[in-house]
Coordinates of C-alpha atoms in Angstrom, one line a residue:
X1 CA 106.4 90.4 32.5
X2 CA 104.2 89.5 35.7
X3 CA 103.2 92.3 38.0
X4 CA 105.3 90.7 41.0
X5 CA 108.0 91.0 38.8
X6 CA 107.6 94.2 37.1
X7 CA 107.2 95.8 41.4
X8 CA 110.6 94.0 41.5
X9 CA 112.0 95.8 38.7
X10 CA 110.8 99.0 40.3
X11 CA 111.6 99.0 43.5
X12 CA 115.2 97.8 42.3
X13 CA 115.0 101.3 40.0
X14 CA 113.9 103.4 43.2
X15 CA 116.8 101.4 45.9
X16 CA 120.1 102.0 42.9
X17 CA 119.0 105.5 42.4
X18 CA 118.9 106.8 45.7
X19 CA 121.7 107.7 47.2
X20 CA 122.0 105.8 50.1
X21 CA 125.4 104.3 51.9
X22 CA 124.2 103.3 55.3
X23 CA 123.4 99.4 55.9
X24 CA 119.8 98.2 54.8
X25 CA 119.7 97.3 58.8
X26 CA 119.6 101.2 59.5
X27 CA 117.2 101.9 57.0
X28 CA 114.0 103.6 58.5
X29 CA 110.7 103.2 57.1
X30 CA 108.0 105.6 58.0
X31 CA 106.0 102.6 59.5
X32 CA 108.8 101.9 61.7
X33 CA 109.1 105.6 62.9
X34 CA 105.2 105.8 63.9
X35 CA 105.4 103.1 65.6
X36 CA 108.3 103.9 67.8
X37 CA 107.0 106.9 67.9
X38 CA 103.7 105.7 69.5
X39 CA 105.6 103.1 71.7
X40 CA 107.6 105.8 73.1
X41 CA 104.8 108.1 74.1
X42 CA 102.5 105.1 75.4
X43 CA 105.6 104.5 77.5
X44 CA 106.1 108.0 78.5
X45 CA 102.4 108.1 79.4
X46 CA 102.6 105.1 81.7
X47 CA 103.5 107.2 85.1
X48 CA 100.9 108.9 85.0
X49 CA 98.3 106.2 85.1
X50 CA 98.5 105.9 88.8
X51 CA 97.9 109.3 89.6
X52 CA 94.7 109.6 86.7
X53 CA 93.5 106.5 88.3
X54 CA 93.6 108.0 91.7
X55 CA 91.8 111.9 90.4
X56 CA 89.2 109.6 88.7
X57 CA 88.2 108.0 92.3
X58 CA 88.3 111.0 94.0
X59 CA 85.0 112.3 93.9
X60 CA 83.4 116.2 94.4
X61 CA 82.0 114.7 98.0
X62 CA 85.9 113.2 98.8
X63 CA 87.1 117.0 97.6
X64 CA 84.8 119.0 99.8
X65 CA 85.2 116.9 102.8
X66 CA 89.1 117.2 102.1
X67 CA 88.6 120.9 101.8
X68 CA 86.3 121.0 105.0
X69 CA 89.1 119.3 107.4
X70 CA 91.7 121.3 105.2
X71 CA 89.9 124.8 106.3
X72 CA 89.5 123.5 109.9
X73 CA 93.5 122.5 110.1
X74 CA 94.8 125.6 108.0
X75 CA 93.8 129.1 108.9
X76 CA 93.9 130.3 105.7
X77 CA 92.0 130.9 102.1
X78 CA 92.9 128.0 100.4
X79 CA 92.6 127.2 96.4
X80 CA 90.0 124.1 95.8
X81 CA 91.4 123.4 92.7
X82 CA 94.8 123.0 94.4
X83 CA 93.1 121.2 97.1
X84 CA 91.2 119.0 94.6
X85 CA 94.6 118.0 93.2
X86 CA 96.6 117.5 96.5
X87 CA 93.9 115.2 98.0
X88 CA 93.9 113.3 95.2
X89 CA 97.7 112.9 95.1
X90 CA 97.1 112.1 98.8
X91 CA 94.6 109.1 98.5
X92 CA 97.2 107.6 95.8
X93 CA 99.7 107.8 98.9
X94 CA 97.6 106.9 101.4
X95 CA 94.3 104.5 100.8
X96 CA 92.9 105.2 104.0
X97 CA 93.1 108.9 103.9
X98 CA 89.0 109.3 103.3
X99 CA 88.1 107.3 107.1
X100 CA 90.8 109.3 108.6
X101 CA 89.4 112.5 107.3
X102 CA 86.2 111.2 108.4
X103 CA 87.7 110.2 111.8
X104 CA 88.9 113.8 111.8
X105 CA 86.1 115.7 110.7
X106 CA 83.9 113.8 113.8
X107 CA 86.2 114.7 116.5
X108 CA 86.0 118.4 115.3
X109 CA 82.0 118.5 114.9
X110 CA 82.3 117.1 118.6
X111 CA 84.3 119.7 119.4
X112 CA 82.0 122.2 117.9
X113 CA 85.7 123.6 116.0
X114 CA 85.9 126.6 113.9
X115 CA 89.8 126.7 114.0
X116 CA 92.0 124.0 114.7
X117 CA 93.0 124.9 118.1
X118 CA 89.7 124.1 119.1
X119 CA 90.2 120.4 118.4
X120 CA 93.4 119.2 117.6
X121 CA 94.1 118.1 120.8
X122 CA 91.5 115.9 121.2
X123 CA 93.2 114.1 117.8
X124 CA 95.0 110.7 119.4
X125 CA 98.4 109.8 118.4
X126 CA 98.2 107.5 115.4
X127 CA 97.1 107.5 111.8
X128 CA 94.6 110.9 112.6
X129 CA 97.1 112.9 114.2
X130 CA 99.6 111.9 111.1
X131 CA 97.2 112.5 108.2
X132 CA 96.1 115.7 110.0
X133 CA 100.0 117.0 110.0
X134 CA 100.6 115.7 107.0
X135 CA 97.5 117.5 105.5
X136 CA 98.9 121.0 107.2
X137 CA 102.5 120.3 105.4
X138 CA 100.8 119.9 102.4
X139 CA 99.4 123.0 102.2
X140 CA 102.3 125.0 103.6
X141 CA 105.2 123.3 101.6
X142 CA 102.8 123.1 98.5
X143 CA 104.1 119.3 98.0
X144 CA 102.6 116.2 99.6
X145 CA 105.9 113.9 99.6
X146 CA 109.6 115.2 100.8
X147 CA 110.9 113.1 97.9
X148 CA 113.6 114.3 95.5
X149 CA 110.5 113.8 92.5
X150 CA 108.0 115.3 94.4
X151 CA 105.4 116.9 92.1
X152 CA 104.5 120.8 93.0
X153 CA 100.8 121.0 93.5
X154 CA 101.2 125.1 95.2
X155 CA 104.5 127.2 94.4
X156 CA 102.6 129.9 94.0
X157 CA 100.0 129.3 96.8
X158 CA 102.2 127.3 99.2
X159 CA 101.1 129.1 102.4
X160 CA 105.2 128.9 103.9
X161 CA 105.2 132.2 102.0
X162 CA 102.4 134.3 103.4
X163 CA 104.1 135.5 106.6
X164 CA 106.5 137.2 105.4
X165 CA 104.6 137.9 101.9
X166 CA 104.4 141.9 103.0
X167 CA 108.6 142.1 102.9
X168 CA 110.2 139.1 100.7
X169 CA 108.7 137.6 97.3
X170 CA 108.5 134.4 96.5
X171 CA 111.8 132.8 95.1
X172 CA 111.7 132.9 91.2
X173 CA 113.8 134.4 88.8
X174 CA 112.1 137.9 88.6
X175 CA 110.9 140.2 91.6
X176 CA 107.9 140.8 89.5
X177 CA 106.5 137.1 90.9
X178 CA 106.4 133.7 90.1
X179 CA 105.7 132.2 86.8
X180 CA 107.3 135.4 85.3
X181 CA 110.3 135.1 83.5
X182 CA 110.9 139.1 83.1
X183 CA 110.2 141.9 85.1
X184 CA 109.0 144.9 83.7
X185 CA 111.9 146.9 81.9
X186 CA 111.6 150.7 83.2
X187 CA 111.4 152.7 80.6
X188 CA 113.6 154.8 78.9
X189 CA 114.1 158.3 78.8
X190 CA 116.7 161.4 78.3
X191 CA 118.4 158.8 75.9
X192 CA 122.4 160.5 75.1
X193 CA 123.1 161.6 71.8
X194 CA 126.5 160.7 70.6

C-alpha cells in the first residue's frame, strides 16, 4: 500500500469513528477558527486606527500648548493626561485645531492674560471663538462631541461637577464615588440571637 493511500485509509478510520451528524459543510477545523478568529479582531480593531493615528501626531509640544490655552480658558486644575487625550481626540475632529490654538494663545500673550476674562473678548467670531468654546465644553462635559457614541475622556474629572462637589456626588451607582461598584458595608454589631 502507498503512503497517499495508507493517509486515506486513516483519515477514513478517524471520519467513521467519530461521532459526528452535522454536514461536512459545518465542520470546523481549527485553522478555520484562528483565522476567523484573527479576521474578527483585525476587524474589531479597525475603529480605532483613526483615533491611534491622530495620538501618534499629536506631539508633547501640541499637548502643552493645548494645556496652556486650556489653563488660560478653564479656571481650574486640570488632568494632562486627560488633556493629552481630549486634544488628541480634538485634532482628529478638527485639523486645524493646532493654528487656532496658536491664533488663540497670541491674542492672550497680547493681552498679557492670566484668566480668560482678560482676553476672551478680544477672540473674533469665527473658527477661534469656536475652538475656544468648544475647548471649555470639553473640559466641563468631559466629552468632545455631543454625539450619541461619544467617547468619555473625564467622568470623573468633568469639571460640570465641581460646583456643587461640596453637596451632591457624582452620578454613579454607589455614593461612595465613581468607578466604585459598592460602598462600604457598615459593619455589624449587637447581632440577635434567635
Amino acid at each position: 500500500m502507498k503512503p497517499q493511500q495508507m493517509l486515506a485509509a486513516r483519515r477514513t478510520k478517524v471520519l467513521d469513528s467519530c461521532p459526528d451528524d452535522c454536514p461536512t459543510a459545518f465542520n470546523l477545523a481549527r485553522r478555520n477558527v484562528l483565522v476567523g478568529g484573527l479576521l474578527f479582531g483585525a476587524l474589531a480593531a479597525l475603529p480605532t486606527l483613526p483615533a491611534v493615528a491622530a495620538s501618534a501626531s499629536w506631539s508633547d509640544e501640541a499637548a502643552a500648548r493645548f494645556m496652556e490655552i486650556s489653563s488660560l480658558l478653564v479656571p481650574h486644575r486640570l488632568n494632562a493626561e486627560v488633556g493629552r487625550r481630549m486634544g488628541a481626540a480634538m485634532v482628529a475632529l478638527n485639523p486645524a485645531l493646532l493654528q487656532e490654538i496658536g491664533g488663540l494663545l497670541s491674542i492672550a500673550r497680547g493681552r498679557n492674560a492670566r484668566i480668560v476674562e482678560d482676553f476672551f473678548a478680544d477672540i473674533p467670531d469665527g473658527p477661534l471663538k469656536e475652538t475656544a468654546l468648544s475647548i471649555i465644553s470639553a473640559w466641563y462635559l468631559g466629552v468632545v462631541t455631543s454625539a450619541s457614541n461619544a467617547e468619555v475622556f473625564a467622568y470623573e474629572y468633568a469639571l460640570m461637577y465641581g460646583p456643587t462637589s461640596d453637596v451632591m456626588t457624582i452620578p454613579s451607582y454607589a455614593i461612595s464615588g465613581p468607578n466604585r461598584w459598592t460602598s462600604t458595608a457598615p459593619p455589624l454589631s449587637n447581632m440577635p440571637e434567635f
